XYZ file of C-alpha atoms in Angstrom:
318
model
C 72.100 197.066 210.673
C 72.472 196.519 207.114
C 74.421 197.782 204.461
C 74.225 198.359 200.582
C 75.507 195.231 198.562
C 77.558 196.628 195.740
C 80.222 197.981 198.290
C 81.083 194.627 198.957
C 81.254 194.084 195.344
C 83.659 196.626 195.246
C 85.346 195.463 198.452
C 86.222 191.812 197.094
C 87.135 194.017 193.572
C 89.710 195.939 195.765
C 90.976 192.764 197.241
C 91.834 191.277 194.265
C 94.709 193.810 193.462
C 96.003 192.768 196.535
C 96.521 189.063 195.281
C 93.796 188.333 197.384
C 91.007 185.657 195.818
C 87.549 186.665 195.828
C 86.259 183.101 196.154
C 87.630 182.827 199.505
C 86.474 185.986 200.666
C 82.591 185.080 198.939
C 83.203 181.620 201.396
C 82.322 183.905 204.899
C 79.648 185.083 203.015
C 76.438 183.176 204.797
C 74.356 183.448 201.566
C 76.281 182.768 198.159
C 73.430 183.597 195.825
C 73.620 187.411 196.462
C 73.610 189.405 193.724
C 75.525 192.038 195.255
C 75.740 194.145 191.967
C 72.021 194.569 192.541
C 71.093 198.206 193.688
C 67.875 197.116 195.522
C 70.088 194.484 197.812
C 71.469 195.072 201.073
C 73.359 192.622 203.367
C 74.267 192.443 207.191
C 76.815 194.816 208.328
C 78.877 191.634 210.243
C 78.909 189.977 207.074
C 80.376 193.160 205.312
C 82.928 193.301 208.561
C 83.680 189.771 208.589
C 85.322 190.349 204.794
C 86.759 193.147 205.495
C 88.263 192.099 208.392
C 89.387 189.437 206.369
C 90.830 191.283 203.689
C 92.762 193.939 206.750
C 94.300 190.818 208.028
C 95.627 189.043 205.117
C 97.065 192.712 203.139
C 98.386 193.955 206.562
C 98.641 197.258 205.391
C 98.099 200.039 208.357
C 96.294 201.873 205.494
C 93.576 199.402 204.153
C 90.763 201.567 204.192
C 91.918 204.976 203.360
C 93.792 203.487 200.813
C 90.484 201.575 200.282
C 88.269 204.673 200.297
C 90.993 206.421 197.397
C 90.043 202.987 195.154
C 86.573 204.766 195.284
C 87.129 207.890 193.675
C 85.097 206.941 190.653
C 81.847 206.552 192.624
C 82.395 209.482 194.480
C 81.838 211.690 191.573
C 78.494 209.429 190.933
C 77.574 210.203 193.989
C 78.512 213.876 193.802
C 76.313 214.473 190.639
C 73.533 212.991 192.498
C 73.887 215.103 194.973
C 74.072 218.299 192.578
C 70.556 216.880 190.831
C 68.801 217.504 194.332
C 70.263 220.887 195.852
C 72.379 223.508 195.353
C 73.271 224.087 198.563
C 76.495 222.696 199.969
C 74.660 222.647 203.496
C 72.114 220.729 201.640
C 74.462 218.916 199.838
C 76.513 217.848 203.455
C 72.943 216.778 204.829
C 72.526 214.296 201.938
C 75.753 212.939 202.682
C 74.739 212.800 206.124
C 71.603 210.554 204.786
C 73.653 208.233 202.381
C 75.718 206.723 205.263
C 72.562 206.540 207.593
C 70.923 204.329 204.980
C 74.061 202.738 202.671
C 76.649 202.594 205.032
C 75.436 203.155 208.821
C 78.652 201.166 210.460
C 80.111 205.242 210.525
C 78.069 208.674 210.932
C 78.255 211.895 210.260
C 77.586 214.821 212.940
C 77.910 218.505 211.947
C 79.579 220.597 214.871
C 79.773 224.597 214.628
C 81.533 227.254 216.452
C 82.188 231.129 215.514
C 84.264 230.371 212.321
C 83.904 226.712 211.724
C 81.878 223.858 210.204
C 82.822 220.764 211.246
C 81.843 217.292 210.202
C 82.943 214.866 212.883
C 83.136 211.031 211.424
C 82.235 208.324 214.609
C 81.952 204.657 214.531
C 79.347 202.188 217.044
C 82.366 199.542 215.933
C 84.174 197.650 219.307
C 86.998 196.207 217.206
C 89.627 199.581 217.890
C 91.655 197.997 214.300
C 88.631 197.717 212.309
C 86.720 200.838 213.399
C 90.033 202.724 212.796
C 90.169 201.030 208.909
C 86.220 202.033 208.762
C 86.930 205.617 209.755
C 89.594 205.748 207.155
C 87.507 204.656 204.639
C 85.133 206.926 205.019
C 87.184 210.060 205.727
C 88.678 209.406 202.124
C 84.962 209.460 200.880
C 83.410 212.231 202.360
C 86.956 214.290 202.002
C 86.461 214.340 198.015
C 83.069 214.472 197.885
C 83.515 218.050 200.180
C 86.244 218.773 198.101
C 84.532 218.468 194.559
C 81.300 220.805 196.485
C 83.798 223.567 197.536
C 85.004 226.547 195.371
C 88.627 225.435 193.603
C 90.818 227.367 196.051
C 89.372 225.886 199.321
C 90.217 222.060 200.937
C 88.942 220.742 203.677
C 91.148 220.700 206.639
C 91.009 217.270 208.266
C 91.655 216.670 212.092
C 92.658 213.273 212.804
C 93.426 211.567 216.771
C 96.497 210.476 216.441
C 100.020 211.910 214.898
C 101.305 209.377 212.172
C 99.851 212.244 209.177
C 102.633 211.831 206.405
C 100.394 208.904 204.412
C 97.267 210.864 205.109
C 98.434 214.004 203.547
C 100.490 212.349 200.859
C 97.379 210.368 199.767
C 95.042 213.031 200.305
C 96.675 216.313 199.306
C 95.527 218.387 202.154
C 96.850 219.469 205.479
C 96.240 216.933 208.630
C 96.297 218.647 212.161
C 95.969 216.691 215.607
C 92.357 216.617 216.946
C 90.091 214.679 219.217
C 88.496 212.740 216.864
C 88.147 212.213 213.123
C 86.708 215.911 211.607
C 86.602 217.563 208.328
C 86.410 221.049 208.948
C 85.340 224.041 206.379
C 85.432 227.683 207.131
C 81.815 228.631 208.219
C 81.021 230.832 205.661
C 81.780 228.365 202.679
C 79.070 226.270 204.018
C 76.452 228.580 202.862
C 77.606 228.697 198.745
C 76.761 227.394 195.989
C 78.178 223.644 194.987
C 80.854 224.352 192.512
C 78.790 224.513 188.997
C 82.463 224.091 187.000
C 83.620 220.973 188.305
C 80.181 219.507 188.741
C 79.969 220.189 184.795
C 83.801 218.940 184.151
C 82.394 215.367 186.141
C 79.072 215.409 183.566
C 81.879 215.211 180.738
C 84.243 212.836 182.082
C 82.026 210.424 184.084
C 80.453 208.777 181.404
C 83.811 208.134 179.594
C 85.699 206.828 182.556
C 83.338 203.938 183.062
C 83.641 203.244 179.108
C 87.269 203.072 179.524
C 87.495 200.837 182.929
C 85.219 198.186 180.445
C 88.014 198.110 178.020
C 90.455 195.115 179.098
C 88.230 193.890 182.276
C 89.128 190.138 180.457
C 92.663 190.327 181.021
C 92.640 191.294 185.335
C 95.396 189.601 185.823
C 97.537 191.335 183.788
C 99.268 193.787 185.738
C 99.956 196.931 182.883
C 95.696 196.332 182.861
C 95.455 196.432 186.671
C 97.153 199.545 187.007
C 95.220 201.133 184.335
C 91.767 200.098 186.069
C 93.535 201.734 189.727
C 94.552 205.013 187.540
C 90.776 205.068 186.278
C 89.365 204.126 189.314
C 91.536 206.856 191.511
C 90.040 209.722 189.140
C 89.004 213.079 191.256
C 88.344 213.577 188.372
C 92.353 214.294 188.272
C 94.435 211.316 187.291
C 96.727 210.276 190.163
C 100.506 210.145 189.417
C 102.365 206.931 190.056
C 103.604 207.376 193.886
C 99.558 207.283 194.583
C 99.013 204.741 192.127
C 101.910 202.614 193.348
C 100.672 202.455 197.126
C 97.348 200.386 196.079
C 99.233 197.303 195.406
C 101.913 195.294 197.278
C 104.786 196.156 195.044
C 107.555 198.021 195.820
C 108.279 200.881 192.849
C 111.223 199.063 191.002
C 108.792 196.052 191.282
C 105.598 197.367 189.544
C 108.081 199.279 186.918
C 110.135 195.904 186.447
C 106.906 193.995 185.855
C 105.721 196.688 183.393
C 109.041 196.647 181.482
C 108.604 192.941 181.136
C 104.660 193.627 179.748
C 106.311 196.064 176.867
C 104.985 199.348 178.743
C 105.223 201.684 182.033
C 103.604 203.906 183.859
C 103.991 206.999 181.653
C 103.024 205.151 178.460
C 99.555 203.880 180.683
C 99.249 207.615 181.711
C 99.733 209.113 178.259
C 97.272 206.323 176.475
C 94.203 207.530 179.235
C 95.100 211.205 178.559
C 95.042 210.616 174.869
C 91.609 208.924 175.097
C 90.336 211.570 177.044
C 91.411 213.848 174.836
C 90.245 212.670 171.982
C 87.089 212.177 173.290
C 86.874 215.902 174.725
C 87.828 217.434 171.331
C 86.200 215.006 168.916
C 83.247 213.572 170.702
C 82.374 216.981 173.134
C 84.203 219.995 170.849
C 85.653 221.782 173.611
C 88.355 224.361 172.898
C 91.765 223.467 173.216
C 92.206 225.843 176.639
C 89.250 223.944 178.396
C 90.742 220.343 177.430
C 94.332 221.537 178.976
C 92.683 222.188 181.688
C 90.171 219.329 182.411
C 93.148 217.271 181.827
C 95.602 218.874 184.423
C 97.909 221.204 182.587
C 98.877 224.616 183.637
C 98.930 225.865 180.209
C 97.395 225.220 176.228
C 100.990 224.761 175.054
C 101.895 222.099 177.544
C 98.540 220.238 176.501
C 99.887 220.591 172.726
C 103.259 219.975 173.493
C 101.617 216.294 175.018
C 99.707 215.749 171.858
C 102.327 216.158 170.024
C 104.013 213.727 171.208
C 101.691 210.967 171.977
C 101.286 210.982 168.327
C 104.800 210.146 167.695
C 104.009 206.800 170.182
């Protein structure tokens, strides 16, 4: 079993905001002249499970991988656009999801269950380790979650069904309601299955894509700064919807007063990081794309064109 290199490029990228040091997560690797940035390469599955085993056991955080699998918001809408260039269908669009994990990430599948009202993706792992196939699951439930979710019309989520009862950080981190089940299952009504992909958002990721990964190259020198840091988890978090701070917050292992102490000390905070991405994107919306003031408001997550004006206002007073 293999699996696609550049997620364990990402992996030892994710580790790093944990204080964790790459170099002695590359040392398991068997092979150190991987280029695992390449696209072509693909490595053994145990040596992708021997770092992140690693990485579970030195964070020991119950919620490595979903909090993991949030990290990689940013190349789930790449991966959602690709999927839009080959179907319309969200059927379709599930199957190809289905085939990405067969080929890119096989250590967890994806089998599509229906009944009378119901279609239900059930997410399984071949994995003996119960710790690390529960971390895997996780991962990948956080994945295929926002990839459904960007497919779907606006006022639908996917309902996840998860084995066991500790829901509060699932919900809190993903936003959408967690029942008991069997197994691990993302369920959609039956009749959404058989729609269109969502055209709007699909169009709001063209826009915004391109620009995130500009802005996630600006300050990549200075990692170890931790104002930069946050800004790269912000960026990185994108659904395309910025995350607030409690969701930002809950990626590293810093208590609240911590990360805001440490920012005070840098000259900055959260809010000021927030504003400075939302002013880029905005500028880049209006200037670079000439959308109309409504449509910027509401890429950028406000309720209302005066609350977006009220913002601009005053970011230009910072």
């Amino acid at each position: 079993m293999r699996i696609f290199a550049p997620y364990l490029a990402s992996l030892l990228e994710y580790a790093e905001y944990h204080n964790l040091d790459s170099n002695t997560l590359i040392d398991i690797l068997p092979k150190h002249n991987i280029d695992l940035c390449d696209p072509n390469e693909m490595i053994e599955a145990k040596t992708y499970l021997s770092v992140f085993n690693k990485a579970i056991e030195v964070t020991n955080s119950d919620y490595f991988g979903l909090n993991f699998g949030s990290y990689l918001n940013l190349g789930a809408l790449g991966l959602v656009l690709e999927i839009s260039l080959n179907t319309s269908s969200i059927e379709q669009g599930v199957y190809i999801l289905q085939q990405f994990l067969k080929t890119k990430f096989p250590l967890v599948t994806a089998t599509v269950i229906k009944d009378q009202n119901h279609f239900i993706l059930q997410l399984e792992s071949s994995v003996k380790h119960k710790k690390m196939r529960r971390h895997l699951l996780d991962l990948v439930l956080a994945i295929v979650f926002r990839e459904l979710k960007l497919m779907i019309p606006k006022h639908f989520t996917p309902q996840i069904r998860l084995p066991f009862f500790e829901k509060k950080h699932y919900s809190d981190t993903l936003k959408t309601e967690i029942t008991y089940g069997d197994d691990y299952q993302l369920v959609l009504p039956l009749d959404i299955i058989k729609t269109e992909i969502n055209k709007s958002k699909i169009k709001e990721i063209e826009l915004l894509l391109p620009k995130f990964l500009l802005m996630l190259n600006k300050g990549s020198e200075s990692k170890n700064i931790l104002s930069n840091q946050i800004r790269h988890m912000t960026l990185h978090m994108c659904s395309p919807e910025i995350p607030n701070f409690e969701q930002v917050q809950k990626q590293f292992p810093y208590s609240k007063r911590t990360i805001q102490r440490k920012l005070t000390n840098e000259g900055t905070s959260f809010r000021r990081i927030l504003n400075d991405i939302k002013k880029e994107l905005s500028q880049y919306l209006v200037n670079e794309k000439h959308l109309k003031t409504k449509d910027v408001a509401y890429i950028l997550g406000y309720s209302e064109s005066s609350a977006y004006l009220h913002a601009v206002k005053s970011w230009g007073k910072n």
